[in-house]
C-alpha cells in the first residue's frame, strides 16, 4: 500500500498529528473477534480463491447491491440464482459490468476497501473502468495463482493475530478441527451463533432442531432438553476455543417468560403451530436465557439488532438471503433490554456487546447504558456505519458518555477476507484522527492520546472478547 | 454578488480547493425540477412584483414565522387574514418591523438567502435594520420598477434552464398554455400534484372531485371513474410537458387495498361519510396506485412526507395554511413503504424520489433503500434542512451508503422566486466543500471530485427528472 | 486556571478567532438560572465541604457511574446505602479507587470539569492516578480548610451574578429566608418544582400532599383545593424571588382533562386507588394547568422530559435515586405538546423552556416549534449532552431553524458547586468556537458574531428567565 497517500482519511486540520499517532499502531497485529470468513479457507491448505469475479464480486453484497440499485440485474453480475433461474456464466462479462460502474463507489466505504485491496494485493492504483477491465482481470487472475495470495500466507501477510468465525449452533466445527489438526499456526476460533434454533420462525427450524439433537447427543423433545442441548453446544464451542456467542434479533425485546410458558411455546413450535407473536416472545426469552448461560460459562455475548432482513421479496425468492436487501429499522434499548440488564448486567464478569444500526440510540441509550452497567460494552459501528463517517459519528456520540473504556474496539465483521486489512486501516486511521482532534483541542494530553489510540487499535478488542 | 466573499460557506480547511471546484460549476445553468413559483409570473409579460414587502415579507413563511416566534403579530407584518380580520395596510410599517428584527436571521438559511438576494438584485451589502429600513425600501421600490427586475428578464439573469411548477390535479394549466402561446423562450413545466383529490380528508374534497370531473371530462361517480380521471389528468400534464408528479403525505404508509375496499371507501367519501382511519388507508392505497401509473406513463414520482401541517389552530383559523406552523414528525420508511417498493421499485424505469424531514432516516433507512432498489432516489435536504448544516448532515449521512449516483441533485422547492439563485449557490458551494473534503482526505481523486461536483450541481437533477 | 491552555476546546481551524471572541466574554458574571446546588451551602456561613471524597466523589453520579460501569462497586466508593447495608467508611480508600480509575474520564465532560476544578481550586495540573492519589488528597484536604474555599467566598471568586436552586413545592424555603436574613450579598433564588405532588405515582405522594396542606395553609381535600394550594405555593415562591418553575416528566404528553375528570382521578389518588394510566393522564393534565398558572403569574415554565429514572432496580433498592442509572428514551413533542401549545403558547408573555435528552428532536421538532410559537424557547443541551460534542450538535441542529434568539443561553444544572465555572467555561468556549466558524464561513460578520457570543454567554439566560 506504499503508494496510497500516507495522510489518507485524516481531516486536513489533524493530519500531521493523526499520522504520528497512527504510525504507533499501524503495525500492530490485527485482532478480529467477529466476522464471517469461511473456515474452509484455512482448513484446506490448497484452497484457491477462483476468478477475480468470484473473489470480489459474487460474494459481496455491498458491491452488487450498489450495481443493482442502478438497474443492473444480479443475473448480469453472475450472482447465482437459488430458484434455478439462469445467471451469467462468463465471469469476464460480469467483471466488465462491475468495472464500467466502479465509479458508483466514489466516496463509499466499499470504494475505499476496494482501492486498498487492489493496491495492496495487486499493486493496482488506477481506478477500475470499462477500458481497463479485462487487463485488470488478467493481471488479477495471474496473481491469484501465485502462492503468496493463498489464504494461509495472506493470514501472515495481513498480520492477523486471531480471527473468529461465526458458526451455527449445529455446526460440527469440523473445519476448525481440521485447522487444529493441520498443525498450522494461525489462530482461528469459532463463535457460537444459535439464531437458527432459538428463533422459532427461521426457515427449516424443525430440521435445525433435529440437527441439534444429532450434534449435541441430546434428544431435543421439549424445552428442557432444548436448553440442555444448547448448553452442550456452548460447552463444545468453548472447548474448541470459542470465547463468544452471537445473537441477531429484529428488536432488543428481552422479556423473560416463565419456564412453563417457554415450554408451552416450544412444544407448539415442535408441532408446527407457532404464531409470529409467540416466536417474538420466545426470541426475547432466549436472549435472557443466553445471558444466563454466559454468566455461567463466561462466553462473551454479542447482540446484533435492528436489521429487517430480505426486504425485497422478489430478490429473496430468486437469490435468497444476504443479497443487499436488508434495511435497518428504529431500535429501542432502554425499555426493551431492561429485564435482561436488571437480571444479569450488574455482574462484572458478564460481558454483553451491542451492535446496532440505529445511530440515534448511540448518545441517547447505548452510551448511557454502557456508562452504567458493568456488563455492557459497545461494539464498533456496524455494517452501513462501518465507514469513515460512521466512525466519526460513533466517536462523537458515544465516547463522551460511555467513556472509551466501555467500548469493544474494532471488528471487521466481514466475509470478504481480502478486505480485512483495509477495514482495520480505516478504523485505526479514524481513531488516530479522532484522538488527534482531542489532543489539538487540549482535551487529552499527547501521552493519554497515545494510550487511547493503542486501546482502540488493539487492546480493547482483545480484552472485550477475552482473547 | 461580486462583493460577497468568494470563499463564503466553505469550511476554513477546505476553502481554497472548494473554491476551485466551485468555480467549475458556478456558471452552469440552474435546473429547477421542483418548486412552487406561480406560473403567472411568466404567463403575464407585464407581471410586477409589487412593493418590497409584497416581494420579500408577505409571501414568505420562513421569514414571518421567525418574527412571530419573537412575539410580533402577523397582522403587524401585513399578512392578510382569511377570516376577515384587520391587518396592517401600510407596507412601509410592516417593512420597518421586519427591518428592526432582521438580526433574528443571523446564522439562518433565510438570513443567507436574503443577504444574497439583496446583494444580487439591489447591490445592498449592509444588513437591514431599524435605521436604514425606509431608505432600503425606497431603493428597492425604485429598482423593482426597472425592466431588468421583472420575472422574465430575471429568468435569464438567473440562468435558469428549466423551472417546474407544482399544480393541482384539477388545474387547467391555462397559465402554462399562455406561456407556450406567448412564444417566450423560458422553459416552464407543470408538475402533477393530486393531494387535494387523493387525500379524502382535504378541506373541500367534494368540490375538488367535482372540479376533477369538469376538467377531465370523466364523470367521477365511483372509484373506477376516479382512477380514470386521474389517468386522464396525468396524460394531459404529460402533454403539457410535465415529467413528474408530487405527493405529500403525513406518513410513508403504503398498504395496497383490494379494489373492492378502495371502491367502498371512495363511495363513502362521496357520501360524506369518511373516517380518519379510512382516509389514511386510502391515501396509503393511492400511493401504490400512483406508483402503478408512474410505471406505466413514465412520470417521475416524488414523495414528500413527515410534515404535521397547521399545528397552530389559532393561526390556521385566522390566516389559513402555510403560515410557518408546519412541524415535522418522526417518519418510518422501512416497513411502511415495503408494499409499494416490493411491487414497483424493482423496475429500473420507475423513478421514485423521497423527501423527508426526519433526518434520522437518512443513514438508517433512506440510504440503504436508495442503495438497493433500482427505482429509489433521494431528493436533496428538504425545507428546514435546505441549509448549510442540513446539506452537510445529508452528505455525511446519505452518501456513503446510498452512493452519490442514487441521489437526485438539488431543487430549490421555493415560492420565493428571487431566492432561487441564492439557494442553488448555497447547494453548489456546500457540494464543493464536501467534495473538497473527500479530496483532501484522499478518498477521491481531483478528477473524480470534479465530476462529482458537476453531477451535484447539474447532471443528477436533470437526469433524475428526465429533463 | 492560568496554566490550562488558552486555546482549549476550540477546533484547530477556528482557534485564533474563537480565542479572540472568547476573551470578550470570559470575565462576564455567571448567570445560573437552573441547578441543584443546596441552599444550605449559603444559608450556613460556617458550611464546610468535608473531605475531598465528600466534595468530588460521593455526591457526583456522573463520576461514580463511570467507575461502576467498570465493575467497581458503589460500596467501595463510599456511596451511602439506603437499605442499611455497609459501605466503605474510609474516604482515603474510596479516593484511591477513584484515582486509580481517573483515566476512564479521558475525553468525557466529567474529565474536563475535574481538570478545570483541580487546576482552578488546587493548582493541580497533573492527572490523578494511583500513585499521586494520597498526596493529592492531603493537599486538597488542607486547602479545603482555608477560608477562601468556603462556599460564600467561592461565590464571589466564581463571579456568580445569580444562582437559582430547585425546590420542592412543599419546601418552606427556610434556607433561602436565612440567606436573605443574613445580609449576605449573594443572589440565590428558589425555583418551584411540584413534581412530587403533581405526579401521582411518586413514592410517598400521600405524605407529600399532607405536607402541601401544612405549608400552604390550604387543606388539600380535593382537586380544587389542590390547585389552590399550588397557586398559594407559586405565589410564595414568587415572593421569595423565584422567577421560574420546573417540571420533569417521562414524556411530553400534555392532554388537558375536563375538571370533572381531573377531580375524579385526584380523588382516587387520595384514596390510594391510582392506576399507572390515570397517573400519566393526570401528569399530562397538570402540565397544562401549570402553563395556565404561568400565563397568569408570569413564572417561566421549564420542562425536562425523557429520562427513564432508576433503570437499575438493584442499585435503586440499595442506594436510592440519582445513582447514575437514569437512561434516556425517545421523545415526541409535535403531537404530544400540541394541546398545551395551542392553548397557551401564542401568548408572548408566557415563556416555556424545553430540555430534552433525545437529540433527534432538535432539528425535527424543537427548533421548528421554537421558531414558530412565541412562548417556546430551547434550553441548552441537557445532562449527557452538556458536553463539547453535545453543544456542537445543538448549535448545528438547532440554530439554523430556531434562530439564536429563541434559545435560552446556558445553565449548568448541577449539584456539583465547584464545577460551575468549568461548565460555563466549556459553554462559552464552545459558543465562541461555533460563532468563529460562522464568521470564517462569512455567514455572519465579526460585529454580529461578537453580539452573538455575548448573547450566548450572558444575555439570553438572563432575559429568558426574567433575571
PDB file of C-alpha atoms in Angstrom, chain C residues 30 59 74 133 169 245 257 300 304-305 315 342 398-399 427 454:
ATOM      1  CA  UNK C  30     -22.123  33.803  35.566  1.00  0.00           C
ATOM      2  CA  UNK C  59     -22.356  13.271  45.610  1.00  0.00           C
ATOM      3  CA  UNK C  74     -20.537   1.720  44.774  1.00  0.00           C
ATOM      4  CA  UNK C 133      -3.801   9.815  44.974  1.00  0.00           C
ATOM      5  CA  UNK C 169     -43.429  22.720  46.107  1.00  0.00           C
ATOM      6  CA  UNK C 245     -40.903  26.727  37.780  1.00  0.00           C
ATOM      7  CA  UNK C 257     -58.684  16.702  31.101  1.00  0.00           C
ATOM      8  CA  UNK C 300     -41.164  30.979  33.440  1.00  0.00           C
ATOM      9  CA  UNK C 304     -37.440  18.457  31.376  1.00  0.00           C
ATOM     10  CA  UNK C 305     -38.535  15.274  29.636  1.00  0.00           C
ATOM     11  CA  UNK C 315     -28.984  -0.132  42.556  1.00  0.00           C
ATOM     12  CA  UNK C 342     -52.344  25.600  21.105  1.00  0.00           C
ATOM     13  CA  UNK C 398     -30.975  23.884  16.475  1.00  0.00           C
ATOM     14  CA  UNK C 399     -29.752  27.303  15.459  1.00  0.00           C
ATOM     15  CA  UNK C 427     -20.161  26.584  27.078  1.00  0.00           C
ATOM     16  CA  UNK C 454     -22.291  37.919  24.297  1.00  0.00           C
TER      17      UNK C 454
END
